[in-house]
Coordinates of C-alpha atoms (C1' of nucleotides) in Angstrom, one line a residue:
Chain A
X1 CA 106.1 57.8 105.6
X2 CA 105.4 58.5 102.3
X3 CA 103.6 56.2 101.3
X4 CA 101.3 56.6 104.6
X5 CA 100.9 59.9 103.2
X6 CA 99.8 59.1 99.9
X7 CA 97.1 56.6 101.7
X8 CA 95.6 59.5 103.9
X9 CA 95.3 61.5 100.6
X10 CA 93.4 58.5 99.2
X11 CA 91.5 58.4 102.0
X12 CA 90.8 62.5 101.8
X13 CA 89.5 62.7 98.3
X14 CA 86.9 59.9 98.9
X15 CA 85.7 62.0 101.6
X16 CA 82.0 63.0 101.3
X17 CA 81.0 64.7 104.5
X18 CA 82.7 66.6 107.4
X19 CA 82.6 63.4 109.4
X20 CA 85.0 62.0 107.3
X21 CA 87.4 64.6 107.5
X22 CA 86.9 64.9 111.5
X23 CA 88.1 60.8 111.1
X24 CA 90.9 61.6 108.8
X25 CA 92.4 64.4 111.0
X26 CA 92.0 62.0 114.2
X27 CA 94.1 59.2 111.9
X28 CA 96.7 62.5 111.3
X29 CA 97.7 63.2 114.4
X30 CA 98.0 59.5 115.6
X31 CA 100.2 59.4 112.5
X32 CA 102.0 62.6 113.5
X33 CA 102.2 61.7 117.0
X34 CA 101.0 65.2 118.0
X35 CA 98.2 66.5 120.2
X36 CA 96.1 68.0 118.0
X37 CA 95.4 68.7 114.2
X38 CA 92.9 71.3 113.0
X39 CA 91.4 72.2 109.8
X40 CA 88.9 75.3 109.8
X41 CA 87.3 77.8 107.3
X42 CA 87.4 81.0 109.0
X43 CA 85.7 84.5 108.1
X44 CA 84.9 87.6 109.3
X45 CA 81.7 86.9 111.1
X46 CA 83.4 83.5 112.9
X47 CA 84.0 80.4 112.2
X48 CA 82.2 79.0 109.5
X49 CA 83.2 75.5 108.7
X50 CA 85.9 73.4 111.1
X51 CA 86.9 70.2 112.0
X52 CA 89.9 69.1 114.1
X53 CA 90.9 67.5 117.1
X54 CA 90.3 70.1 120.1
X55 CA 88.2 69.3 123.0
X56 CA 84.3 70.3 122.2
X57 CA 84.9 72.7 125.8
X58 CA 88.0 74.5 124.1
X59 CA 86.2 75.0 121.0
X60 CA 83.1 76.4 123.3
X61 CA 85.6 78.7 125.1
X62 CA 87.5 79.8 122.0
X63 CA 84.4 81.2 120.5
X64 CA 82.6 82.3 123.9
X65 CA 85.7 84.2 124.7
X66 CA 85.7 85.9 120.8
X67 CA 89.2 84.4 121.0
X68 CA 89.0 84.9 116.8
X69 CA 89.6 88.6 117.2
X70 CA 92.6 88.1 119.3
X71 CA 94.1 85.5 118.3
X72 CA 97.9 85.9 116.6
X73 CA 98.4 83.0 114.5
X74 CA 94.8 83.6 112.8
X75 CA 95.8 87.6 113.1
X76 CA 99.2 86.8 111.4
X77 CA 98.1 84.1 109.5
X78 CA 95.8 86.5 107.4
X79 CA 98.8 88.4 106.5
X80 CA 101.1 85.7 105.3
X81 CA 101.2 83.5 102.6
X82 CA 103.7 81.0 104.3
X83 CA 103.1 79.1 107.1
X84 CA 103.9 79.7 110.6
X85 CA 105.2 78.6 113.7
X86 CA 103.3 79.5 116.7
X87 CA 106.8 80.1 118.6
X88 CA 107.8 83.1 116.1
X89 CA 104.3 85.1 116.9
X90 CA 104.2 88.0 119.7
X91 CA 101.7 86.6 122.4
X92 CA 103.0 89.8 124.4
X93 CA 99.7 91.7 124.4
X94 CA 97.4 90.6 127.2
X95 CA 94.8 89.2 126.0
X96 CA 96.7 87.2 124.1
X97 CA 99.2 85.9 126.7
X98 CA 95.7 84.9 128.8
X99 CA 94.2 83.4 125.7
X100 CA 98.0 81.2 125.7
X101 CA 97.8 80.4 129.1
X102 CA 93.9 79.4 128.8
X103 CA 94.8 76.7 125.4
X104 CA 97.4 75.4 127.2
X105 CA 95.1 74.8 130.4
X106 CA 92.5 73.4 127.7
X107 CA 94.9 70.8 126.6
X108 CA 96.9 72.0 123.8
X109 CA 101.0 71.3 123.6
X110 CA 103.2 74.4 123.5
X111 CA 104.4 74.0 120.0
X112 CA 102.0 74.7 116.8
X113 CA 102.6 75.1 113.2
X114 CA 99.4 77.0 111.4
X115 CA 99.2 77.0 107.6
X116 CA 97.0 79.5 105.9
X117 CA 95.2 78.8 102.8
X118 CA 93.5 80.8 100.2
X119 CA 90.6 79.7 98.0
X120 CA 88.5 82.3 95.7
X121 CA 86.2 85.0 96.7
X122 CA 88.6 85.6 99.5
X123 CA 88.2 82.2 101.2
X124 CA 90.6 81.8 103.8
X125 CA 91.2 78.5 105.7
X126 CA 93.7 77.1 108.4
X127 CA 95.2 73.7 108.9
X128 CA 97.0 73.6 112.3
X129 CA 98.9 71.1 114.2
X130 CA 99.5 71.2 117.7
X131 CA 102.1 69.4 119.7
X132 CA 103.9 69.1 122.8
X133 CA 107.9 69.2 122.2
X134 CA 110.6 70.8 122.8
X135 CA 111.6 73.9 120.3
X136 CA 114.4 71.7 118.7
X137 CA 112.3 68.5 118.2
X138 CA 109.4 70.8 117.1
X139 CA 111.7 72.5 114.5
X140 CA 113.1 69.5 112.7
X141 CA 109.5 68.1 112.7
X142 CA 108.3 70.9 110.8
X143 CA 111.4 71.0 108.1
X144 CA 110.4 67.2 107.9
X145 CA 107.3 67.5 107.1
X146 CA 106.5 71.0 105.7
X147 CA 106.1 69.8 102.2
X148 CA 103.5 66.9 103.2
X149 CA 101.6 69.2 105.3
X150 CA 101.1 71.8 102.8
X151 CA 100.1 69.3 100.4
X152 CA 97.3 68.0 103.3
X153 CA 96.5 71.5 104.1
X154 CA 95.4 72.1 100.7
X155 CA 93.9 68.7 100.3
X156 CA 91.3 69.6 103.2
X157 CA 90.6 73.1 101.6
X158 CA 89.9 71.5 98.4
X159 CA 87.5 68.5 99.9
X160 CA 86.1 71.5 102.0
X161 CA 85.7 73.9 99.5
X162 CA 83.6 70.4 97.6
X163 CA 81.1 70.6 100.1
X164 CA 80.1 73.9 100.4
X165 CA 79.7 74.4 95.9
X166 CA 81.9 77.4 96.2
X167 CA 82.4 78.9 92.8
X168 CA 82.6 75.6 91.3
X169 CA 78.8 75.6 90.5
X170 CA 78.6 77.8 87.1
X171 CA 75.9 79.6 88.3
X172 CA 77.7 83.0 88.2
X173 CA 75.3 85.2 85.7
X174 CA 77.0 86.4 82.4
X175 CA 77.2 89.8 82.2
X176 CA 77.4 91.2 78.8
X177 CA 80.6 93.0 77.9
X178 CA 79.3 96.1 78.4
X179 CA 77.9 95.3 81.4
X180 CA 81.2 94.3 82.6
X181 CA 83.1 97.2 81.5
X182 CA 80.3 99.2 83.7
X183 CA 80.8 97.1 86.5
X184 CA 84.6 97.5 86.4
X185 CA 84.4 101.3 86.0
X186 CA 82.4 102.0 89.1
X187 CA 84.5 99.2 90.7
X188 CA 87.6 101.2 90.2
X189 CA 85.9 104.2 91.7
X190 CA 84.2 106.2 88.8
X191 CA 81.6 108.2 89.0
X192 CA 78.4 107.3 87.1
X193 CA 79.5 110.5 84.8
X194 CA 82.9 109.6 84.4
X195 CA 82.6 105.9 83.9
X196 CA 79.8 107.2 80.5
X197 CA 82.9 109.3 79.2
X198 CA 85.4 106.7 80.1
X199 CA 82.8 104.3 78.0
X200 CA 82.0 106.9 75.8
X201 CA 78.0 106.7 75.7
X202 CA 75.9 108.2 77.5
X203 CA 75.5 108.4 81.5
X204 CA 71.8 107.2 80.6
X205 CA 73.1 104.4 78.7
X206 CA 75.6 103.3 81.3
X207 CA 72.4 103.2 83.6
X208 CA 70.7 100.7 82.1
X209 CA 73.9 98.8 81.8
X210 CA 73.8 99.3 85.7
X211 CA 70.5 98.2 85.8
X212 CA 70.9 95.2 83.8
X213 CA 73.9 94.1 85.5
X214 CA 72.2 94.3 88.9
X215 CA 69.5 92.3 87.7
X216 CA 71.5 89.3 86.2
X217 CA 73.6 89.6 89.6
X218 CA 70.5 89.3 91.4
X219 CA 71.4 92.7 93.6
X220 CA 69.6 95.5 95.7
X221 CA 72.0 98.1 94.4
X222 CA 74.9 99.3 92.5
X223 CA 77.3 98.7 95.0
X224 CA 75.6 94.7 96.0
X225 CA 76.2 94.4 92.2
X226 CA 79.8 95.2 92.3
X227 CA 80.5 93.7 95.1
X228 CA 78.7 90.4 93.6
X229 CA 80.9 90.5 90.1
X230 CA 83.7 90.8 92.3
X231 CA 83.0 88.0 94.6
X232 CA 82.3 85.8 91.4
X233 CA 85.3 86.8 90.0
X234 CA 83.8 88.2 86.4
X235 CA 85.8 91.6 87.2
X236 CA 88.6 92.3 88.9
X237 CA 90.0 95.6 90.7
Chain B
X25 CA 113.3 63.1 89.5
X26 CA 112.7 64.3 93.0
X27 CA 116.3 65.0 93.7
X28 CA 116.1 67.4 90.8
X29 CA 113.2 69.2 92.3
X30 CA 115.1 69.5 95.3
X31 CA 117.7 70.9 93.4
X32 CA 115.1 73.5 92.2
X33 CA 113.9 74.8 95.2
X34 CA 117.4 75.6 96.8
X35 CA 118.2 77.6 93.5
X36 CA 114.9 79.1 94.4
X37 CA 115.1 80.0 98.3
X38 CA 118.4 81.3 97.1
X39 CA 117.1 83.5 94.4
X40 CA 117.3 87.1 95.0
X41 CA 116.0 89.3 92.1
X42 CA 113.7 88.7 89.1
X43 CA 116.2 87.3 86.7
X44 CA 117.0 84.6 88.9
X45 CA 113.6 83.7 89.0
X46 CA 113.7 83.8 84.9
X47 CA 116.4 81.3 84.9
X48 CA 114.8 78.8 87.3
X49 CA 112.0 79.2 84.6
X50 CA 114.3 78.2 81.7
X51 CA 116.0 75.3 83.8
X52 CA 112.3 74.1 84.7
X53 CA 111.1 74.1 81.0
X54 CA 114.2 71.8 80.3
X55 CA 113.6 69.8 82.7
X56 CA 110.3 69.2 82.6
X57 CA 110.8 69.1 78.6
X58 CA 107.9 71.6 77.8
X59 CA 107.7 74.7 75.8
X60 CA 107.1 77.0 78.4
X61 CA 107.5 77.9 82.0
X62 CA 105.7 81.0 83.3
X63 CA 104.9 82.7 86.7
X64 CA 103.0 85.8 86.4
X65 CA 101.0 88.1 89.0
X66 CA 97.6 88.8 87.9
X67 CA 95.9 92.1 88.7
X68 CA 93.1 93.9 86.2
X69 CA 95.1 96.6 84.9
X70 CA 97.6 94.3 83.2
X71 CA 100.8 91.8 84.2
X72 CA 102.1 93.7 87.3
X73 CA 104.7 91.1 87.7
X74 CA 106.2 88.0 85.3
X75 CA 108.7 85.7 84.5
X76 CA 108.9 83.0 82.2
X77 CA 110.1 80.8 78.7
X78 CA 107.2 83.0 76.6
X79 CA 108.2 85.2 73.8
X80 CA 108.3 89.0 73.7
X81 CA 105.8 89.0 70.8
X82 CA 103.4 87.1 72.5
X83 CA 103.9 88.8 75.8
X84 CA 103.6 92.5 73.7
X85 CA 100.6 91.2 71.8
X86 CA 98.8 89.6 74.6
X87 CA 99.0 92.8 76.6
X88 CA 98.0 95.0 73.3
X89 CA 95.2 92.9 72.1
X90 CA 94.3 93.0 76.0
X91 CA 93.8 89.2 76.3
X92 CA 93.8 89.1 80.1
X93 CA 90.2 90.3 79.8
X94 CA 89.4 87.8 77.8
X95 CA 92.1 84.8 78.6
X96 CA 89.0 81.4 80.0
X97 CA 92.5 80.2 81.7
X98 CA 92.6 83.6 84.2
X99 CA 89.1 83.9 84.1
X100 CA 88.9 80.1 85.6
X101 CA 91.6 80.2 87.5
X102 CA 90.4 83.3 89.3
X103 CA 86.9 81.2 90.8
X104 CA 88.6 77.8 91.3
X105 CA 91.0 76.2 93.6
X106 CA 92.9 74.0 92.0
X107 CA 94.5 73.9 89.3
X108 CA 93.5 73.6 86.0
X109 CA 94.3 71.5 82.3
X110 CA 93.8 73.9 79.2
X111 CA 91.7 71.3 77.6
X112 CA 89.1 71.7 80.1
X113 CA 88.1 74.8 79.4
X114 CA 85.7 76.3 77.2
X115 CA 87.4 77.8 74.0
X116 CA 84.3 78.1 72.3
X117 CA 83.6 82.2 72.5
X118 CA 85.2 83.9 69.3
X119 CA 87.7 86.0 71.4
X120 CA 88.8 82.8 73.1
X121 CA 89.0 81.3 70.1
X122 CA 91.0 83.8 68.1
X123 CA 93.3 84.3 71.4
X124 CA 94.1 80.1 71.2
X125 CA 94.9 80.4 67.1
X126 CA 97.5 83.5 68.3
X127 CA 99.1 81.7 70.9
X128 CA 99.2 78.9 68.4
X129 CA 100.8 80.9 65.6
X130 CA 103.3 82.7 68.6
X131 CA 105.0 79.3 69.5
X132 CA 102.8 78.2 72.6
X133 CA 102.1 74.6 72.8
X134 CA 98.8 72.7 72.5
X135 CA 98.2 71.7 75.8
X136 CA 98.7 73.8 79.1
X137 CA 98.2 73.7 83.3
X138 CA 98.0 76.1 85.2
X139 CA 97.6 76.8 89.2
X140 CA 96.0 79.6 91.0
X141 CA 98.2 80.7 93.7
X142 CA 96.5 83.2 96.5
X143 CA 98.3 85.4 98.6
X144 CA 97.1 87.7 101.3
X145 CA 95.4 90.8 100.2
X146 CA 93.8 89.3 97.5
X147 CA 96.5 88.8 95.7
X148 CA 97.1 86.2 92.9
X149 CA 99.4 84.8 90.6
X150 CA 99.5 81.2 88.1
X151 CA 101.9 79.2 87.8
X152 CA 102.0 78.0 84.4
X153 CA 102.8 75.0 82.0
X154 CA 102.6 74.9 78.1
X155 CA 103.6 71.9 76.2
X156 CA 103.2 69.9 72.8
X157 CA 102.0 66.5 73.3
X158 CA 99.1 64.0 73.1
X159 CA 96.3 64.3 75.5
X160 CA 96.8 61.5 77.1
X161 CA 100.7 62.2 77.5
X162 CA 99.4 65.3 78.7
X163 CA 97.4 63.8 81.2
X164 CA 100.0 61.2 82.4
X165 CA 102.4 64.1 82.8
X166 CA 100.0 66.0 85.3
X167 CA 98.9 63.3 87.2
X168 CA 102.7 62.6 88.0
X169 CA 103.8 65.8 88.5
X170 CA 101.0 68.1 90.1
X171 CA 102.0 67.4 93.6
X172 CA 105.7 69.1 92.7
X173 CA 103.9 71.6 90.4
X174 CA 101.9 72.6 93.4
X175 CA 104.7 73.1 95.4
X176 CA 106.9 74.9 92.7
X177 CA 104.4 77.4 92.4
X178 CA 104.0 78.3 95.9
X179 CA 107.6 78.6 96.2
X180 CA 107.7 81.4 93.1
X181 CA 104.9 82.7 95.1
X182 CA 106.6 83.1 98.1
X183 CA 109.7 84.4 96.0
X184 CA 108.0 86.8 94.0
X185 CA 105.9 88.1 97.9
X186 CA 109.0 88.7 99.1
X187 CA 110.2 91.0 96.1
X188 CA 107.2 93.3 96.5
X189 CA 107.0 93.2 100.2
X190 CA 103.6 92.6 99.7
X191 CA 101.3 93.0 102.6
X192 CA 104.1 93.5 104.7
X193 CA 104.3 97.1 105.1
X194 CA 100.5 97.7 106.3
X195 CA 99.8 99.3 103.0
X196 CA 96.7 97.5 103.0
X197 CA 95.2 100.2 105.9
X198 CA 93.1 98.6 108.9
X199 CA 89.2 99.1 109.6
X200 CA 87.8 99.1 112.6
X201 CA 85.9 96.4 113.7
X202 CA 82.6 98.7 112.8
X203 CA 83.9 100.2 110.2
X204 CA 83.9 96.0 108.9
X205 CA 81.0 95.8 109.7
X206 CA 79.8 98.9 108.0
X207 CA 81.6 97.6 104.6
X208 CA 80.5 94.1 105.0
X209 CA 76.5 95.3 105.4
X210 CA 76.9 97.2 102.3
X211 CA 78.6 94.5 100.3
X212 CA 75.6 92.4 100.6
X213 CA 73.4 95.0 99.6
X214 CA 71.9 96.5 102.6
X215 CA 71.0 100.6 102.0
X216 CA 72.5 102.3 104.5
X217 CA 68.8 102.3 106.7
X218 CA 68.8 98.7 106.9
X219 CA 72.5 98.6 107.5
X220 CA 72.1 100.8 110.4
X221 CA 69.2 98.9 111.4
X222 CA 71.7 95.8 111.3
X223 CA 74.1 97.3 113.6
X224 CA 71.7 99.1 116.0
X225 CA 73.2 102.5 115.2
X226 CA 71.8 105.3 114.0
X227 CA 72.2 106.1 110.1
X228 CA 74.3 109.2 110.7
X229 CA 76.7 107.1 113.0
X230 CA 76.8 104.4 110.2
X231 CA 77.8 107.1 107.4
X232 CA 80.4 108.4 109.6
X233 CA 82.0 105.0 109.7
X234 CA 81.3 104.7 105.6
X235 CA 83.3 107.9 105.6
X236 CA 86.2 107.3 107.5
X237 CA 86.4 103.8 105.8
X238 CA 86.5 105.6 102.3
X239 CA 89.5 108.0 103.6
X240 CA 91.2 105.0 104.9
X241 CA 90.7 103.0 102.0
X242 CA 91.9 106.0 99.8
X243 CA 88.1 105.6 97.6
X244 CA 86.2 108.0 95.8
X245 CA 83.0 106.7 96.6
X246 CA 81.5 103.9 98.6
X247 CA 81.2 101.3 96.2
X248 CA 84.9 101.8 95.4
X249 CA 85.5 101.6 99.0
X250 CA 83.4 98.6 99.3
X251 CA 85.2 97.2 96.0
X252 CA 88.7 98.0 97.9
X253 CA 88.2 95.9 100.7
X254 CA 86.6 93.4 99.5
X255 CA 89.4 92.9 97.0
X256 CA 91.5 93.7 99.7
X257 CA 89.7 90.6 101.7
X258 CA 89.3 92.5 104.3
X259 CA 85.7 91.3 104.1
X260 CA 83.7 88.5 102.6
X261 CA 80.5 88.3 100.9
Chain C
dT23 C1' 97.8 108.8 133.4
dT24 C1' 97.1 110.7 129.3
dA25 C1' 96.5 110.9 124.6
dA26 C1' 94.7 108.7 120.6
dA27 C1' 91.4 106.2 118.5
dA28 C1' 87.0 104.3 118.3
dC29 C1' 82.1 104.7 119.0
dT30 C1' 77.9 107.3 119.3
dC31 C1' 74.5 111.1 118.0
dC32 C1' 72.4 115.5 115.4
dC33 C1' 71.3 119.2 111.4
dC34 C1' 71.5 121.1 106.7
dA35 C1' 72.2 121.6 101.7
dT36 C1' 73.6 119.6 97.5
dA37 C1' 74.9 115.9 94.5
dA38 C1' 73.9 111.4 92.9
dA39 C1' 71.4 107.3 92.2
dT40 C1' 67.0 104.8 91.4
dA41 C1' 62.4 103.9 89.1
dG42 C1' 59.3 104.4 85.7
dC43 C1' 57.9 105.6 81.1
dG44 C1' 59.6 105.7 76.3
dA45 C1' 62.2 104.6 71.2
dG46 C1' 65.3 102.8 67.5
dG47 C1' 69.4 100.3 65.4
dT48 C1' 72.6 96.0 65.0
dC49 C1' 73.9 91.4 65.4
dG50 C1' 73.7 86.4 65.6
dC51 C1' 71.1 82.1 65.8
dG52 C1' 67.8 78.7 64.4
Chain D
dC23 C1' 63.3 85.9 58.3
dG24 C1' 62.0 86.7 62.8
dC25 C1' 63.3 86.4 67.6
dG26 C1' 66.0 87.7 71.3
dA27 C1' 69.9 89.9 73.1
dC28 C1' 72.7 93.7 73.0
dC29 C1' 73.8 98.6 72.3
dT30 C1' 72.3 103.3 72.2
dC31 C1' 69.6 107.6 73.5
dG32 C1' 65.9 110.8 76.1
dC33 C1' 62.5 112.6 79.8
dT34 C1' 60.5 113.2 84.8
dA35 C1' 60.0 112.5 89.7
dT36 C1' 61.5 110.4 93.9
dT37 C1' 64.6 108.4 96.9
dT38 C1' 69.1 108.0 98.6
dA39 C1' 73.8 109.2 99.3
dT40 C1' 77.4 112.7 100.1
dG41 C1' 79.9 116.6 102.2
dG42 C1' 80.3 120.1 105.5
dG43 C1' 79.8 121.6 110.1
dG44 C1' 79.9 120.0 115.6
dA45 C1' 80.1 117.2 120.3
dG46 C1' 79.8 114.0 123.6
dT47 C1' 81.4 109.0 125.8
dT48 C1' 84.0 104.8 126.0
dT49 C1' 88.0 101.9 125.0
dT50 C1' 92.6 101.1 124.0
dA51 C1' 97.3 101.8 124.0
dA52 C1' 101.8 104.4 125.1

DNA sequence: TTAAAACTCCCCATAAATAGCGAGGTCGCG
DNA sequence: CGCGACCTCGCTATTTATGGGGAGTTTTAA
């Protein structure tokens, strides 16, 4: 088993496009013996980034339907840092309890196991496997494997984050430290007045810190410019 | 080896206050053999949260001489996935610099790893290993031991999310789904006439969403409030 | 069903931010 | 030693954001 493992891992970090990791997730749940695995990059807006094992028409319907909105395991996911089992959620709203009713119709098992993932900049991911087993089975499965899965789970979201350059491409501007310590004023609220006495210079001064800042950070306004340094990480609330 | 991690992480599900999580620290740093163990919670005001084998006088002096603003371990750790050797980095700023001769001079070894852990929220925490050896012990060491490292971490996380009750207790408020919107248009830099533009709404109906975001949010302006959720990730750039 | 929350629109006055023009001192690097 | 980058300060005019008031409809949840 574990060395299986360690050869799907090998097999992950040669990966060089998403076709690859829709091939290694297929080999997963063959290995697994389950219905379904799933790895996808999720956001705001929708889904950004995926691969998995779901049918192309439940995938269609899942993002027809706005299913993301609605969803508990994503809605609970985003709120955990451990994993969960799809079993534990509340599906007792409606539109969740059709949206249930309409995977399971689609092809899914009964049982899932979700695992969210974190990268920087607020990137948030989910690797899911989907079975069909009873709750017992289901539950020593998971305490079997947990460990492994995490490690996999993590293993995608790196090869993932790989292919999209996120962070990992230097080109965050340097702000001086000034500049920073402007940034992280108005970031923590201040006023262009109090973050010049907080500094102690003057509010012009501070401005053209602004102005520089928002340059280098390539932003429309103060608040892009925030927002950016945040996002790249070179302040922090 | 393994059965000793095992070991570890019962101690650690069983853990119940901060102390406990202290001595898993010490019993990890003997283990392991290294100098030091460490788990802290990262935030910009200072350590929120910590345990581990450092001394007081470097913990005092790194808050005093406000390292964290400085530290190229946090700052890499905070735009990166995966974890990170010491040596990698680039010590080559005079603050850096100065910081690595103090930690030096306060008992830390020469080489170090450390792993960005992301919880919901936005929050963050390393899990940290300092040592005295060879580079190329170094290295053997990591390479044999990331994959429990990995898992180590996320189980202090998962301690130390429990402790705080983070994200649990709503106290990170909900927008709705315009009121997203509304944030996520101004965190890439639209003015609020192109945001309302965006949303097909009028400009007044956009500010009143900007408004009750800021309430919600608890900011004093709207780039705080934009600030707030995005560090919140509530929304993504 | 009914109440709460969300979504939509409008006006007015004031506060704040932006854009443009300046200038001068310090520090480090080649 | 000069060059560039950083830090500091001032002025004016325009644009934009904020804070206060109100008032309808639709959607969601108890």
């Amino acid at each position: 088993m574990t060395n299986r493992l360690e050869d799907l891992l090998s097999t992950l970090q040669a990966a060089a496009t998403l076709e690859d990791l829709q091939a290694i997730l297929e080999t997963l749940r063959d290995h697994y013996g389950v219905e379904h695995t799933v790895y996808h990059w999720v956001n705001s807006v929708g889904e950004r980034y995926g691969a998995g094992t779901y049918s192309a028409e439940w995938v269609d319907r899942y993002l027809e339907k706005d299913y993301l909105r609605m969803d508990p395991v994503i809605f609970v996911c985003f709120q955990r840092f451990t994993p969960v089992s799809w079993k534990e959620l509340d599906w007792s709203s409606k539109p969740a309890r059709e949206m249930w009713q309409d995977a399971l119709d689609h092809g899914l098992g009964n049982q899932g196991y979700t695992i969210p993932i974190r990268g920087p900049s607020g990137q948030f991911a989910l690797f899911t496997l989907n079975a069909s087993l009873s709750d017992e089975d289901w539950a020593q499965f998971i305490d079997e494997n947990a460990r492994d899965l995490m490690i996999l789970g993590h293993e995608f979201n790196k090869k993932a984050l790989e292919f999209e350059q996120w962070g990992e491409d230097g080109s965050v501007p340097a702000l001086s430290p000034r500049e920073l310590a402007s940034m992280g004023c108005l970031a923590r609220g201040m006023s262009r007045a109090q973050a010049a006495a907080e500094l102690n210079i003057s509010e012009h001064t501070l401005r053209v810190y602004i102005e520089s800042s928002r340059h280098k950070l390539g932003a429309m306004n103060t608040t892009h410019a925030v927002a950016r340094a945040l996002s790249a990480g070179i302040i922090i609330i």
